[in-house]
Amino acid sequence: MTSASGVVANSIRNKLQTALETTHLDVINESYMHNVPKGAETHFKVVIVSDKFDGLALIKRHRLVNEILKEELKNGVHALSIVAKTSKQWEESEKTVESSPNCRGGFGK
Amino acid sequence: MNTLLRRSFLPVFNNTFRGSCRSFADAAINEKIDKIVKNNKVVVFMKGVPDAPRCGFSNAVVQIMRMHAVPYVSHDVLSDENLRQGIKDYSNWPTIPQVFINGEFVGGCDIMLQMHQSGELVEELKKVGIKSALLTAEETKKEMEKK
């Protein structure tokens, strides 16, 4: 699984890295799976491993990530799938992430 | 003179008017959502309808609900632009689908999937008096084994 490159992907990566001091980070552009132009940066999946998640319930972790990526979500990124683990949870997991569900039409945007 | 007046006055008028209209609409949709989520045990805001979801993430949530045989109310945000923005503001959550249990925002697709996998969803449903079909199936299986 390779991490995406692109203006938005880079911005997402930088912000998450800085704010969460990630020990593992994957930014995957899943836009190609959807009804959008080639090269679009609209649908992302992020795999974040950070000890800043320690003691935070899942919803709080997601809210934290949404907050960090507030601008991106307001400007064009319209799907964001989040995997948020602490390094301990990551070590215990299989370190693989399932791909997101297939698109079912949407509105072409 | 007339044009000058119009030019300087109209934008101000337009902005104020539109501004107040918008906040009025916001308050109305907020109230509407509040009623929906408080009057129903389980509510799903999604793209499309349960029989024909128009987004993979919405479909995943529908499938999870089906597996647990959860009775729920669904609302299609694609058929109502006000609702589409309104629900994001209401829950302060940027994406669709969104699931509410007992008036409380629980999460989107990722969280539902994890709650389903960890068994937490069964527990949350139990709290509001809904018995998951997965739990029933498990009990039946145990009963069979006993016999």
XYZ file of C-alpha atoms in Angstrom:
256
model
C 0.000 0.000 0.000
C 1.623 3.219 -1.097
C 0.866 6.607 0.300
C -0.617 9.122 -2.091
C 1.134 12.203 -3.352
C -0.718 15.331 -4.379
C -1.267 18.794 -3.003
C -4.122 17.788 -0.722
C -2.589 14.457 0.274
C 0.642 16.217 1.249
C -1.205 18.814 3.238
C -3.169 16.103 5.061
C 0.033 14.200 5.789
C 1.900 17.245 7.079
C -0.896 18.401 9.332
C -1.468 14.980 10.876
C 2.246 14.378 11.343
C 2.763 17.695 13.105
C -0.346 17.695 15.249
C -0.353 14.037 16.285
C 3.360 13.159 16.191
C 2.421 10.007 14.318
C 4.572 6.908 14.544
C 2.889 5.474 11.461
C 0.869 7.338 8.862
C -0.743 6.338 5.593
C -2.644 8.794 3.475
C -4.454 6.874 0.764
C -6.237 8.613 -2.063
C -9.328 6.534 -2.799
C -10.854 9.041 -5.192
C -10.302 6.746 -8.177
C -12.954 4.446 -6.700
C -15.541 7.150 -7.121
C -17.350 9.091 -9.758
C -14.820 11.946 -9.963
C -12.286 13.157 -12.578
C -8.947 11.368 -12.881
C -6.362 12.685 -10.448
C -9.017 14.109 -8.122
C -8.325 14.425 -4.401
C -11.767 14.051 -2.910
C -11.894 10.687 -1.123
C -9.209 9.722 1.363
C -8.439 7.074 3.877
C -5.953 7.820 6.623
C -4.273 5.267 8.844
C -2.924 7.073 11.867
C -0.886 5.607 14.684
C -0.250 8.062 17.480
C 0.081 7.885 21.234
C -1.924 11.078 21.442
C -4.936 8.800 20.988
C -4.172 7.079 24.259
C -7.169 7.229 26.580
C -9.426 8.763 23.939
C -12.635 7.009 22.879
C -12.949 6.260 19.185
C -15.330 9.109 18.499
C -12.983 11.568 20.206
C -10.081 10.349 18.078
C -12.153 10.873 14.957
C -13.267 14.293 16.106
C -9.639 15.235 16.733
C -8.664 14.180 13.208
C -11.662 15.969 11.683
C -10.657 19.105 13.541
C -7.049 18.952 12.313
C -8.267 18.481 8.733
C -11.080 21.008 9.025
C -9.925 23.128 6.078
C -9.453 20.172 3.752
C -12.895 18.851 4.634
C -14.398 22.235 3.905
C -12.578 22.595 0.600
C -13.088 19.595 -1.590
C -12.321 16.542 0.535
C -15.689 14.984 0.980
C -15.002 11.473 2.204
C -12.524 10.697 4.934
C -12.209 7.226 6.328
C -10.198 7.109 9.523
C -8.264 4.346 11.230
C -6.896 5.733 14.494
C -4.798 3.549 16.768
C -2.264 3.945 19.535
C 1.130 2.341 18.891
C 0.239 -0.462 21.286
C -2.994 -1.190 19.420
C -1.141 -1.005 16.112
C 1.475 -3.503 17.264
C -1.246 -5.870 18.418
C -3.209 -5.531 15.183
C -2.511 -7.245 11.895
C -1.310 -3.934 10.496
C -3.513 -4.289 7.483
C -6.421 -2.095 6.643
C -9.432 -3.169 4.629
C -10.225 -1.116 1.592
C -13.256 1.135 1.673
C -16.627 0.077 0.295
C -17.367 0.581 -3.377
C -19.026 3.720 -4.561
C -22.715 3.483 -5.337
C -23.228 6.479 -7.540
C -23.335 9.506 -5.280
C -23.947 12.721 -7.123
C -20.835 12.730 -9.241
C -18.997 15.020 -6.911
C -28.242 59.223 -8.698
C -30.680 56.429 -8.796
C -28.083 53.900 -9.940
C -25.585 55.167 -7.423
C -28.107 54.731 -4.655
C -28.989 51.311 -5.846
C -25.373 50.270 -6.064
C -24.501 51.394 -2.591
C -27.695 50.401 -0.928
C -28.651 47.135 -2.535
C -25.593 45.086 -1.591
C -26.005 46.048 2.042
C -29.682 45.280 1.930
C -29.088 42.003 0.151
C -26.426 40.855 2.555
C -28.412 41.662 5.656
C -31.540 40.137 4.250
C -29.836 36.975 3.078
C -27.892 36.735 6.290
C -30.922 36.815 8.500
C -32.798 34.440 6.220
C -29.971 31.956 6.410
C -29.701 31.959 10.199
C -33.472 31.601 10.389
C -33.289 28.561 8.116
C -30.383 27.179 10.156
C -32.371 27.424 13.358
C -35.340 25.743 11.714
C -33.345 22.805 10.363
C -31.534 22.463 13.669
C -34.831 22.190 15.482
C -36.139 19.722 12.924
C -33.084 17.460 13.324
C -33.273 17.719 17.079
C -36.853 16.450 16.957
C -35.992 13.609 14.576
C -33.116 12.259 16.661
C -34.915 12.650 19.980
C -38.180 11.069 18.868
C -36.592 7.931 17.438
C -34.321 5.406 19.100
C -32.108 4.894 16.069
C -31.744 7.351 13.203
C -29.477 7.119 10.155
C -28.750 10.108 7.952
C -27.495 8.688 4.684
C -27.116 9.128 0.948
C -30.017 7.393 -0.751
C -32.502 5.083 0.948
C -31.909 1.723 2.695
C -33.140 -0.213 -0.339
C -30.925 1.816 -2.672
C -28.017 3.502 -0.910
C -26.107 5.909 -3.160
C -22.791 5.724 -1.370
C -20.697 2.773 -0.250
C -20.278 4.126 3.271
C -24.028 4.594 3.671
C -24.555 1.104 2.301
C -22.153 -0.350 4.862
C -24.147 1.217 7.703
C -27.406 -0.129 6.245
C -25.891 -3.613 6.072
C -24.759 -3.446 9.705
C -28.251 -2.361 10.782
C -29.724 -5.214 8.767
C -27.421 -7.783 10.371
C -28.528 -6.687 13.829
C -32.150 -6.311 12.632
C -32.302 -2.828 14.098
C -35.507 -0.879 13.515
C -34.447 2.612 12.465
C -35.574 5.756 10.750
C -33.523 6.890 7.774
C -33.223 10.263 6.101
C -31.813 10.832 2.624
C -29.573 13.910 2.629
C -29.330 13.890 -1.167
C -32.984 14.798 -1.447
C -32.643 17.781 0.892
C -29.684 20.142 0.583
C -30.686 21.942 3.808
C -30.569 18.679 5.701
C -27.260 17.722 4.087
C -25.560 20.810 5.502
C -27.769 21.008 8.581
C -26.864 17.572 9.894
C -23.140 18.320 9.562
C -23.579 21.475 11.618
C -25.843 19.787 14.148
C -23.412 17.023 15.036
C -20.245 18.956 14.146
C -19.247 16.012 11.959
C -18.139 16.613 8.364
C -19.284 13.462 6.596
C -22.328 11.311 5.818
C -23.562 8.737 6.948
C -24.302 9.657 10.546
C -25.906 7.412 13.134
C -27.811 8.582 16.208
C -28.874 6.333 19.073
C -31.207 7.711 21.727
C -30.691 11.266 20.486
C -26.947 11.010 20.702
C -24.548 11.094 17.776
C -22.670 7.793 17.722
C -20.521 8.031 14.627
C -20.152 7.449 10.920
C -19.336 4.345 8.920
C -15.885 3.645 10.409
C -17.117 3.857 13.991
C -20.212 1.740 13.316
C -18.058 -0.899 11.680
C -15.669 -1.013 14.633
C -18.517 -1.058 17.143
C -20.036 -3.923 15.199
C -16.760 -5.854 15.211
C -15.990 -5.240 18.881
C -19.489 -6.155 20.075
C -20.012 -2.677 21.447
C -22.959 -2.098 19.132
C -24.881 -4.990 20.679
C -24.364 -3.383 24.090
C -25.376 0.095 22.940
C -28.548 -1.293 21.382
C -29.323 -3.209 24.564
C -29.180 0.053 26.512
C -32.055 1.448 24.467
C -34.062 -1.756 24.600
C -33.202 -3.165 21.184
C -32.077 -6.754 21.086
C -29.628 -7.393 18.272
C -30.499 -10.279 15.960
C -26.883 -11.424 16.309
C -27.406 -11.829 20.040
C -30.613 -13.802 19.486
C -28.825 -16.047 17.005
C -26.014 -16.664 19.471
C -28.433 -17.567 22.257
C -30.308 -19.993 20.029
C -27.048 -21.642 19.111
C -26.091 -22.061 22.775
C -29.507 -23.497 23.562
C -29.092 -26.027 20.783
C -25.683 -27.024 22.095
C -27.075 -27.580 25.586
C -29.679 -29.977 24.211
